[in-house]
Structures are given as C-alpha cells and as structure tokens.
Amino acid sequence: MIDPEVQKARNMTFEINPVIVSRWSPRSFVSSEISDKDLFSLFESARWAPSSSNSQPWRFIYAKRDSQNWNDLFNLLIDFNKQWCADASALVVIVSRKNFENNNQPSLTHQFDTGAAWENLAIQAVSQGLVTHAMAGFDYVKAKTTLGVPDDFEVMAMVAIGKRGPKDKLSPELQARETPNTRKPLSEIVMDGKFGIKAKSL
Ligand SMILES: Cc1cc2nc3c(=O)[nH]c(=O)nc-3n(C[C@H](O)[C@H](O)[C@H](O)COP(=O)(O)O)c2cc1C
C-alpha cells in the first residue's frame, strides 16, 4: 500500500513495487534510539547488493545518537545539514574501496556498486518503518582523517537514519520542502539503442 502523501506527490507511468516509490528523504526526525537489530538489518540488506566480481567495495561507519562517536560524524556536516539531522537516530558514513582486493587493479564500478548497496539499505529502511536521508554536505577530507579511512577507500556519502518526525519541528523554509519530490519522465532517461533516441512507446 502506498502512503497517500506519496501517492499524491509521485506519478508513476508503470506499476512498480510500492516500497521503491515510498522511499524519500524527509528531514524531520523523532528523537529516538535505534536498536542494533534494526540498524544491522539495514547493513544486512546493503550486504546483498550486486557488485563487479562480487568485490563488495562498500563499508559502513556508523554512530548512534548519544554514542561516543556521534559528535565525530555530526561535526563533519555543513550547518545546513546539522540543523535538521540532530535528531536522527544514527549517522552512517559510506566508504568504497577503489581497487579490487585480489589484484589491486582499479575498479571502474566501485561507486556504482556501493551506490547499489546504499539503495538496498534505503529500501529496507522503508520496510522497517524507518527513513533515510543521504548527504554530500559534509567535509570529505576531514571525514577521512577523523574516521581513520585508509587511502585505498574513498568517502562516498553520509546517511541520516531515524524515525520520521512531524513537519512542524522544522524551520518554515524546510517545512516547505518536506514532501516527496518527483522525477524526470521515462521518455527523457530511456533511450532506444542509441543515446538521444526516444523509445517509441514512451
Ligand atoms: C549522494 C546524495 C547526497 C545528498 N546530499 C544532501 C545533502 O547534503 N543535504 C540534503 O538535505 N539532502 C541531500 N540529498 C538528498 C537529495 O536531495 C534527495 O535524495 C533528492 O532530492 C531526491 O529526493 P528523495 O530522496 O526524497 O527521493 C542527497 C542525496 C544523495 C543521494
């Protein structure tokens, strides 16, 4: 069942698994704890993503709110993101191994593979009644040193995870943005055989 809020905001051309369209990135969180079971189920779902040669380049560095490491992750964020994710239940920095482990050759697809893992995590969160919000708005250089990320790994993104909170917790500016957004039409992103050639049936 698709939530009426999502149904209203998001038009689909074809019917898909409701959990996919139900994932969106709210900014209001209820200040609450997340259990290891709930959090690690998200990592479990990420673990089953496909990757080139099954290289599994993804790594997840997490801090739960009120934990010793929370401030290390939180303080990496730009002020815009700090203002809304202070009540998230966990922050996760996702890093990706640039070279294959077996031969140390560069992987052309490590970001692609790690992106797939993040989406698994985000979709699983929906089915657990949780929300996720990915962020690029943080200090990537400082993240590497603060979190002790080795040089053969690249910092990809940070994710706030938690329980969705009421809209009115946010500033008026952010309240106006607290709604599922939409997407480019399929006719713009799908090409028939050659770049720029639209599919006739779209
Ligand atoms: C890699 C990445 C970085 C993002 N960085 C930020 C960010 O720093 N701050 C923010 O508020 N939202 C950020 N977003 C959220 C996107 O704006 C959001 O995913 C996009 O508008 C699509 O909306 P939806 O996730 O609600 O479907 C980021 C999303 C991704 C995937």
PDB file of C-alpha atoms and ligand atoms in Angstrom:
ATOM      1  CA  MET A   1       0.000   0.000   0.000  1.00  0.00           C
ATOM      2  CA  ILE A   2       1.371   3.400  -0.976  1.00  0.00           C
ATOM      3  CA  ASP A   3       1.071   6.165   1.610  1.00  0.00           C
ATOM      4  CA  PRO A   4      -1.449   8.834   0.413  1.00  0.00           C
ATOM      5  CA  GLU A   5       1.226  11.549   0.818  1.00  0.00           C
ATOM      6  CA  VAL A   6       3.486   9.682  -1.619  1.00  0.00           C
ATOM      7  CA  GLN A   7       0.618   8.746  -3.924  1.00  0.00           C
ATOM      8  CA  LYS A   8      -0.378  12.407  -4.213  1.00  0.00           C
ATOM      9  CA  ALA A   9       3.117  13.697  -4.948  1.00  0.00           C
ATOM     10  CA  ARG A  10       4.537  10.966  -7.175  1.00  0.00           C
ATOM     11  CA  ASN A  11       3.056   9.893 -10.514  1.00  0.00           C
ATOM     12  CA  MET A  12       4.135   6.584 -11.966  1.00  0.00           C
ATOM     13  CA  THR A  13       3.908   5.630 -15.632  1.00  0.00           C
ATOM     14  CA  PHE A  14       4.176   1.917 -14.833  1.00  0.00           C
ATOM     15  CA  GLU A  15       3.242  -0.047 -11.730  1.00  0.00           C
ATOM     16  CA  ILE A  16       6.219  -0.919  -9.529  1.00  0.00           C
ATOM     17  CA  ASN A  17       6.917  -2.382  -6.094  1.00  0.00           C
ATOM     18  CA  PRO A  18       5.380   0.203  -3.708  1.00  0.00           C
ATOM     19  CA  VAL A  19       8.398   0.152  -1.385  1.00  0.00           C
ATOM     20  CA  ILE A  20      10.551   1.761  -4.107  1.00  0.00           C
ATOM     21  CA  VAL A  21       8.388   4.821  -4.652  1.00  0.00           C
ATOM     22  CA  SER A  22       7.734   5.088  -0.903  1.00  0.00           C
ATOM     23  CA  ARG A  23      11.396   5.812  -0.189  1.00  0.00           C
ATOM     24  CA  TRP A  24      12.021   9.502   0.066  1.00  0.00           C
ATOM     25  CA  SER A  25      14.244  11.741   2.142  1.00  0.00           C
ATOM     26  CA  PRO A  26      12.467  13.615   4.931  1.00  0.00           C
ATOM     27  CA  ARG A  27      14.367  15.965   7.249  1.00  0.00           C
ATOM     28  CA  SER A  28      12.229  15.810  10.373  1.00  0.00           C
ATOM     29  CA  PHE A  29      13.141  13.005  12.780  1.00  0.00           C
ATOM     30  CA  VAL A  30      11.670  11.933  16.120  1.00  0.00           C
ATOM     31  CA  SER A  31      14.496  11.995  18.612  1.00  0.00           C
ATOM     32  CA  SER A  32      14.705   8.250  19.330  1.00  0.00           C
ATOM     33  CA  GLU A  33      17.132   5.384  19.746  1.00  0.00           C
ATOM     34  CA  ILE A  34      17.603   2.683  17.138  1.00  0.00           C
ATOM     35  CA  SER A  35      18.266  -0.899  18.249  1.00  0.00           C
ATOM     36  CA  ASP A  36      21.243  -2.856  16.918  1.00  0.00           C
ATOM     37  CA  LYS A  37      18.743  -5.265  15.374  1.00  0.00           C
ATOM     38  CA  ASP A  38      17.037  -2.512  13.382  1.00  0.00           C
ATOM     39  CA  LEU A  39      20.300  -0.849  12.359  1.00  0.00           C
ATOM     40  CA  PHE A  40      22.168  -4.013  11.459  1.00  0.00           C
ATOM     41  CA  SER A  41      19.208  -5.267   9.381  1.00  0.00           C
ATOM     42  CA  LEU A  42      19.836  -2.236   7.181  1.00  0.00           C
ATOM     43  CA  PHE A  43      23.501  -3.158   6.773  1.00  0.00           C
ATOM     44  CA  GLU A  44      22.446  -6.754   6.108  1.00  0.00           C
ATOM     45  CA  SER A  45      20.305  -5.558   3.205  1.00  0.00           C
ATOM     46  CA  ALA A  46      23.212  -3.486   1.849  1.00  0.00           C
ATOM     47  CA  ARG A  47      25.429  -6.552   2.068  1.00  0.00           C
ATOM     48  CA  TRP A  48      23.350  -8.387  -0.546  1.00  0.00           C
ATOM     49  CA  ALA A  49      23.813  -5.810  -3.292  1.00  0.00           C
ATOM     50  CA  PRO A  50      25.472  -6.966  -6.512  1.00  0.00           C
ATOM     51  CA  SER A  51      28.992  -5.761  -7.341  1.00  0.00           C
ATOM     52  CA  SER A  52      31.624  -6.218 -10.022  1.00  0.00           C
ATOM     53  CA  SER A  53      33.322  -9.625  -9.456  1.00  0.00           C
ATOM     54  CA  ASN A  54      31.412  -9.735  -6.162  1.00  0.00           C
ATOM     55  CA  SER A  55      34.083  -7.371  -4.818  1.00  0.00           C
ATOM     56  CA  GLN A  56      31.727  -5.772  -2.244  1.00  0.00           C
ATOM     57  CA  PRO A  57      33.634  -2.471  -2.018  1.00  0.00           C
ATOM     58  CA  TRP A  58      31.158  -0.878   0.438  1.00  0.00           C
ATOM     59  CA  ARG A  59      31.979  -0.196   4.098  1.00  0.00           C
ATOM     60  CA  PHE A  60      29.697   1.483   6.659  1.00  0.00           C
ATOM     61  CA  ILE A  61      30.957   3.554   9.599  1.00  0.00           C
ATOM     62  CA  TYR A  62      28.071   4.278  11.950  1.00  0.00           C
ATOM     63  CA  ALA A  63      27.431   6.277  15.101  1.00  0.00           C
ATOM     64  CA  LYS A  64      24.210   6.073  17.063  1.00  0.00           C
ATOM     65  CA  ARG A  65      22.931   9.223  18.721  1.00  0.00           C
ATOM     66  CA  ASP A  66      24.174   9.579  22.313  1.00  0.00           C
ATOM     67  CA  SER A  67      27.131   7.332  21.494  1.00  0.00           C
ATOM     68  CA  GLN A  68      30.738   8.444  21.977  1.00  0.00           C
ATOM     69  CA  ASN A  69      31.333   8.673  18.228  1.00  0.00           C
ATOM     70  CA  TRP A  70      28.194  10.663  17.340  1.00  0.00           C
ATOM     71  CA  ASN A  71      29.912  14.048  17.540  1.00  0.00           C
ATOM     72  CA  ASP A  72      32.771  12.877  15.313  1.00  0.00           C
ATOM     73  CA  LEU A  73      30.310  12.208  12.480  1.00  0.00           C
ATOM     74  CA  PHE A  74      27.871  15.026  13.270  1.00  0.00           C
ATOM     75  CA  ASN A  75      30.617  17.674  13.338  1.00  0.00           C
ATOM     76  CA  LEU A  76      31.641  16.806   9.781  1.00  0.00           C
ATOM     77  CA  LEU A  77      28.313  18.110   8.491  1.00  0.00           C
ATOM     78  CA  ILE A  78      27.736  21.544   6.977  1.00  0.00           C
ATOM     79  CA  ASP A  79      25.472  23.792   9.045  1.00  0.00           C
ATOM     80  CA  PHE A  80      22.501  23.302   6.694  1.00  0.00           C
ATOM     81  CA  ASN A  81      22.521  19.563   7.387  1.00  0.00           C
ATOM     82  CA  LYS A  82      23.305  19.970  11.107  1.00  0.00           C
ATOM     83  CA  GLN A  83      20.113  21.966  11.591  1.00  0.00           C
ATOM     84  CA  TRP A  84      17.845  19.064  10.591  1.00  0.00           C
ATOM     85  CA  CYS A  85      19.706  15.864  11.384  1.00  0.00           C
ATOM     86  CA  ALA A  86      20.447  16.491  15.060  1.00  0.00           C
ATOM     87  CA  ASP A  87      17.513  14.205  15.944  1.00  0.00           C
ATOM     88  CA  ALA A  88      18.443  11.340  13.620  1.00  0.00           C
ATOM     89  CA  SER A  89      18.906   8.001  15.391  1.00  0.00           C
ATOM     90  CA  ALA A  90      22.123   7.150  13.560  1.00  0.00           C
ATOM     91  CA  LEU A  91      24.572   8.634  11.114  1.00  0.00           C
ATOM     92  CA  VAL A  92      26.440   6.419   8.682  1.00  0.00           C
ATOM     93  CA  VAL A  93      29.433   7.346   6.543  1.00  0.00           C
ATOM     94  CA  ILE A  94      29.672   5.121   3.485  1.00  0.00           C
ATOM     95  CA  VAL A  95      33.099   4.491   2.013  1.00  0.00           C
ATOM     96  CA  SER A  96      34.103   2.442  -1.003  1.00  0.00           C
ATOM     97  CA  ARG A  97      37.243   0.508  -1.913  1.00  0.00           C
ATOM     98  CA  LYS A  98      38.773   1.930  -5.096  1.00  0.00           C
ATOM     99  CA  ASN A  99      40.806  -1.129  -6.137  1.00  0.00           C
ATOM    100  CA  PHE A 100      39.942  -4.817  -6.295  1.00  0.00           C
ATOM    101  CA  GLU A 101      41.222  -6.716  -3.255  1.00  0.00           C
ATOM    102  CA  ASN A 102      42.589  -9.678  -5.255  1.00  0.00           C
ATOM    103  CA  ASN A 103      44.803  -7.802  -7.762  1.00  0.00           C
ATOM    104  CA  ASN A 104      44.803  -4.168  -6.580  1.00  0.00           C
ATOM    105  CA  GLN A 105      43.645  -3.037 -10.054  1.00  0.00           C
ATOM    106  CA  PRO A 106      41.305  -0.012 -10.107  1.00  0.00           C
ATOM    107  CA  SER A 107      37.633  -0.902 -10.087  1.00  0.00           C
ATOM    108  CA  LEU A 108      35.710   1.104 -12.689  1.00  0.00           C
ATOM    109  CA  THR A 109      32.462   0.442 -10.883  1.00  0.00           C
ATOM    110  CA  HIS A 110      33.167   0.670  -7.158  1.00  0.00           C
ATOM    111  CA  GLN A 111      30.983   3.779  -6.782  1.00  0.00           C
ATOM    112  CA  PHE A 112      28.231   2.119  -8.817  1.00  0.00           C
ATOM    113  CA  ASP A 113      28.416  -0.995  -6.615  1.00  0.00           C
ATOM    114  CA  THR A 114      28.408   0.997  -3.380  1.00  0.00           C
ATOM    115  CA  GLY A 115      25.502   3.077  -4.696  1.00  0.00           C
ATOM    116  CA  ALA A 116      23.540  -0.140  -5.165  1.00  0.00           C
ATOM    117  CA  ALA A 117      24.288  -1.115  -1.558  1.00  0.00           C
ATOM    118  CA  TRP A 118      23.088   2.258  -0.270  1.00  0.00           C
ATOM    119  CA  GLU A 119      19.820   1.929  -2.175  1.00  0.00           C
ATOM    120  CA  ASN A 120      19.252  -1.555  -0.713  1.00  0.00           C
ATOM    121  CA  LEU A 121      19.721  -0.016   2.742  1.00  0.00           C
ATOM    122  CA  ALA A 122      17.311   2.827   1.982  1.00  0.00           C
ATOM    123  CA  ILE A 123      14.629   0.478   0.616  1.00  0.00           C
ATOM    124  CA  GLN A 124      14.982  -1.896   3.578  1.00  0.00           C
ATOM    125  CA  ALA A 125      14.553   1.098   5.911  1.00  0.00           C
ATOM    126  CA  VAL A 126      11.142   1.819   4.347  1.00  0.00           C
ATOM    127  CA  SER A 127      10.028  -1.726   5.054  1.00  0.00           C
ATOM    128  CA  GLN A 128      11.179  -1.355   8.689  1.00  0.00           C
ATOM    129  CA  GLY A 129       9.202   1.892   9.153  1.00  0.00           C
ATOM    130  CA  LEU A 130      12.381   3.982   9.150  1.00  0.00           C
ATOM    131  CA  VAL A 131      13.524   6.864   6.962  1.00  0.00           C
ATOM    132  CA  THR A 132      16.931   7.639   5.478  1.00  0.00           C
ATOM    133  CA  HIS A 133      18.414  10.817   4.075  1.00  0.00           C
ATOM    134  CA  ALA A 134      21.704  10.726   2.151  1.00  0.00           C
ATOM    135  CA  MET A 135      24.052  13.711   2.361  1.00  0.00           C
ATOM    136  CA  ALA A 136      27.027  15.028   0.427  1.00  0.00           C
ATOM    137  CA  GLY A 137      27.040  18.172   2.546  1.00  0.00           C
ATOM    138  CA  PHE A 138      29.934  17.364   4.865  1.00  0.00           C
ATOM    139  CA  ASP A 139      33.725  17.677   4.958  1.00  0.00           C
ATOM    140  CA  TYR A 140      35.028  14.727   2.917  1.00  0.00           C
ATOM    141  CA  VAL A 141      38.702  15.430   3.648  1.00  0.00           C
ATOM    142  CA  LYS A 142      38.143  15.688   7.390  1.00  0.00           C
ATOM    143  CA  ALA A 143      35.956  12.558   7.295  1.00  0.00           C
ATOM    144  CA  LYS A 144      38.896  10.519   6.015  1.00  0.00           C
ATOM    145  CA  THR A 145      41.201  11.567   8.822  1.00  0.00           C
ATOM    146  CA  THR A 146      38.656  11.731  11.667  1.00  0.00           C
ATOM    147  CA  LEU A 147      37.303   8.283  10.866  1.00  0.00           C
ATOM    148  CA  GLY A 148      40.674   6.732  10.001  1.00  0.00           C
ATOM    149  CA  VAL A 149      39.638   5.737   6.476  1.00  0.00           C
ATOM    150  CA  PRO A 150      42.584   4.078   4.664  1.00  0.00           C
ATOM    151  CA  ASP A 151      43.842   5.649   1.407  1.00  0.00           C
ATOM    152  CA  ASP A 152      42.538   2.846  -0.788  1.00  0.00           C
ATOM    153  CA  PHE A 153      38.997   3.798   0.223  1.00  0.00           C
ATOM    154  CA  GLU A 154      37.020   6.803  -0.998  1.00  0.00           C
ATOM    155  CA  VAL A 155      34.378   8.549   1.099  1.00  0.00           C
ATOM    156  CA  MET A 156      31.055   8.381  -0.787  1.00  0.00           C
ATOM    157  CA  ALA A 157      28.305   9.911   1.351  1.00  0.00           C
ATOM    158  CA  MET A 158      26.783  10.211   4.808  1.00  0.00           C
ATOM    159  CA  VAL A 159      23.278   8.969   5.657  1.00  0.00           C
ATOM    160  CA  ALA A 160      20.957  10.040   8.454  1.00  0.00           C
ATOM    161  CA  ILE A 161      18.641   7.258   9.648  1.00  0.00           C
ATOM    162  CA  GLY A 162      15.710   7.500  12.011  1.00  0.00           C
ATOM    163  CA  LYS A 163      12.010   7.659  12.647  1.00  0.00           C
ATOM    164  CA  ARG A 164      10.120  10.280  10.711  1.00  0.00           C
ATOM    165  CA  GLY A 165       9.085  13.298  12.789  1.00  0.00           C
ATOM    166  CA  PRO A 166       6.338  15.903  12.383  1.00  0.00           C
ATOM    167  CA  LYS A 167       6.812  18.605   9.766  1.00  0.00           C
ATOM    168  CA  ASP A 168       6.330  21.425  12.287  1.00  0.00           C
ATOM    169  CA  LYS A 169       9.629  20.569  14.016  1.00  0.00           C
ATOM    170  CA  LEU A 170      11.370  22.134  11.026  1.00  0.00           C
ATOM    171  CA  SER A 171      12.032  25.765  10.109  1.00  0.00           C
ATOM    172  CA  PRO A 172       9.399  27.270   7.737  1.00  0.00           C
ATOM    173  CA  GLU A 173      11.917  27.028   4.880  1.00  0.00           C
ATOM    174  CA  LEU A 174      12.460  23.317   5.453  1.00  0.00           C
ATOM    175  CA  GLN A 175       8.753  22.637   6.078  1.00  0.00           C
ATOM    176  CA  ALA A 176       8.071  23.842   2.539  1.00  0.00           C
ATOM    177  CA  ARG A 177      10.487  21.183   1.227  1.00  0.00           C
ATOM    178  CA  GLU A 178       9.243  18.331   3.471  1.00  0.00           C
ATOM    179  CA  THR A 179       7.344  16.440   0.796  1.00  0.00           C
ATOM    180  CA  PRO A 180       8.138  13.628  -1.631  1.00  0.00           C
ATOM    181  CA  ASN A 181       9.516  15.060  -4.868  1.00  0.00           C
ATOM    182  CA  THR A 182       9.084  13.871  -8.409  1.00  0.00           C
ATOM    183  CA  ARG A 183      11.258  12.616 -11.267  1.00  0.00           C
ATOM    184  CA  LYS A 184      12.122  13.239 -14.927  1.00  0.00           C
ATOM    185  CA  PRO A 185       9.782  11.373 -17.299  1.00  0.00           C
ATOM    186  CA  LEU A 186      10.870   7.945 -18.565  1.00  0.00           C
ATOM    187  CA  SER A 187      10.950   9.406 -22.094  1.00  0.00           C
ATOM    188  CA  GLU A 188      13.890  11.601 -21.036  1.00  0.00           C
ATOM    189  CA  ILE A 189      16.013   8.895 -19.423  1.00  0.00           C
ATOM    190  CA  VAL A 190      15.368   5.785 -21.524  1.00  0.00           C
ATOM    191  CA  MET A 191      16.945   5.525 -24.980  1.00  0.00           C
ATOM    192  CA  ASP A 192      16.281   3.039 -27.718  1.00  0.00           C
ATOM    193  CA  GLY A 193      19.594   1.667 -28.949  1.00  0.00           C
ATOM    194  CA  LYS A 194      21.475   4.963 -29.215  1.00  0.00           C
ATOM    195  CA  PHE A 195      21.942   7.984 -26.968  1.00  0.00           C
ATOM    196  CA  GLY A 196      19.183  10.520 -27.523  1.00  0.00           C
ATOM    197  CA  ILE A 197      16.794   8.160 -29.350  1.00  0.00           C
ATOM    198  CA  LYS A 198      13.490   8.016 -27.507  1.00  0.00           C
ATOM    199  CA  ALA A 199      11.536   4.798 -27.129  1.00  0.00           C
ATOM    200  CA  LYS A 200       8.503   4.994 -29.437  1.00  0.00           C
ATOM    201  CA  SER A 201       6.059   3.751 -26.826  1.00  0.00           C
ATOM    202  CA  LEU A 202       7.005   6.379 -24.216  1.00  0.00           C
TER     203      LEU A 202
HETATM  204  C1  LIG B   1      24.582  11.393  -2.664  1.00  0.00           C
HETATM  205  C2  LIG B   1      23.480  12.285  -2.134  1.00  0.00           C
HETATM  206  C3  LIG B   1      23.808  13.458  -1.487  1.00  0.00           C
HETATM  207  C4  LIG B   1      22.799  14.267  -0.941  1.00  0.00           C
HETATM  208  N1  LIG B   1      23.166  15.363  -0.187  1.00  0.00           N
HETATM  209  C5  LIG B   1      22.211  16.010   0.516  1.00  0.00           C
HETATM  210  C6  LIG B   1      22.583  16.996   1.487  1.00  0.00           C
HETATM  211  O1  LIG B   1      23.753  17.258   1.735  1.00  0.00           O
HETATM  212  N2  LIG B   1      21.581  17.620   2.152  1.00  0.00           N
HETATM  213  C7  LIG B   1      20.264  17.341   1.933  1.00  0.00           C
HETATM  214  O2  LIG B   1      19.412  17.958   2.584  1.00  0.00           O
HETATM  215  N3  LIG B   1      19.880  16.389   1.042  1.00  0.00           N
HETATM  216  C8  LIG B   1      20.816  15.709   0.345  1.00  0.00           C
HETATM  217  N4  LIG B   1      20.459  14.691  -0.527  1.00  0.00           N
HETATM  218  C9  LIG B   1      19.043  14.366  -0.729  1.00  0.00           C
HETATM  219  C10 LIG B   1      18.599  14.592  -2.177  1.00  0.00           C
HETATM  220  O3  LIG B   1      18.370  15.978  -2.376  1.00  0.00           O
HETATM  221  C11 LIG B   1      17.357  13.738  -2.467  1.00  0.00           C
HETATM  222  O4  LIG B   1      17.704  12.379  -2.371  1.00  0.00           O
HETATM  223  C12 LIG B   1      16.792  14.035  -3.865  1.00  0.00           C
HETATM  224  O5  LIG B   1      16.250  15.327  -3.931  1.00  0.00           O
HETATM  225  C13 LIG B   1      15.709  13.037  -4.235  1.00  0.00           C
HETATM  226  O6  LIG B   1      14.682  13.093  -3.288  1.00  0.00           O
HETATM  227  P1  LIG B   1      14.200  11.825  -2.463  1.00  0.00           P
HETATM  228  O7  LIG B   1      15.408  11.179  -1.845  1.00  0.00           O
HETATM  229  O8  LIG B   1      13.271  12.387  -1.416  1.00  0.00           O
HETATM  230  O9  LIG B   1      13.509  10.895  -3.416  1.00  0.00           O
HETATM  231  C14 LIG B   1      21.437  13.898  -1.095  1.00  0.00           C
HETATM  232  C15 LIG B   1      21.125  12.708  -1.762  1.00  0.00           C
HETATM  233  C16 LIG B   1      22.116  11.896  -2.285  1.00  0.00           C
HETATM  234  C17 LIG B   1      21.742  10.588  -2.946  1.00  0.00           C
END
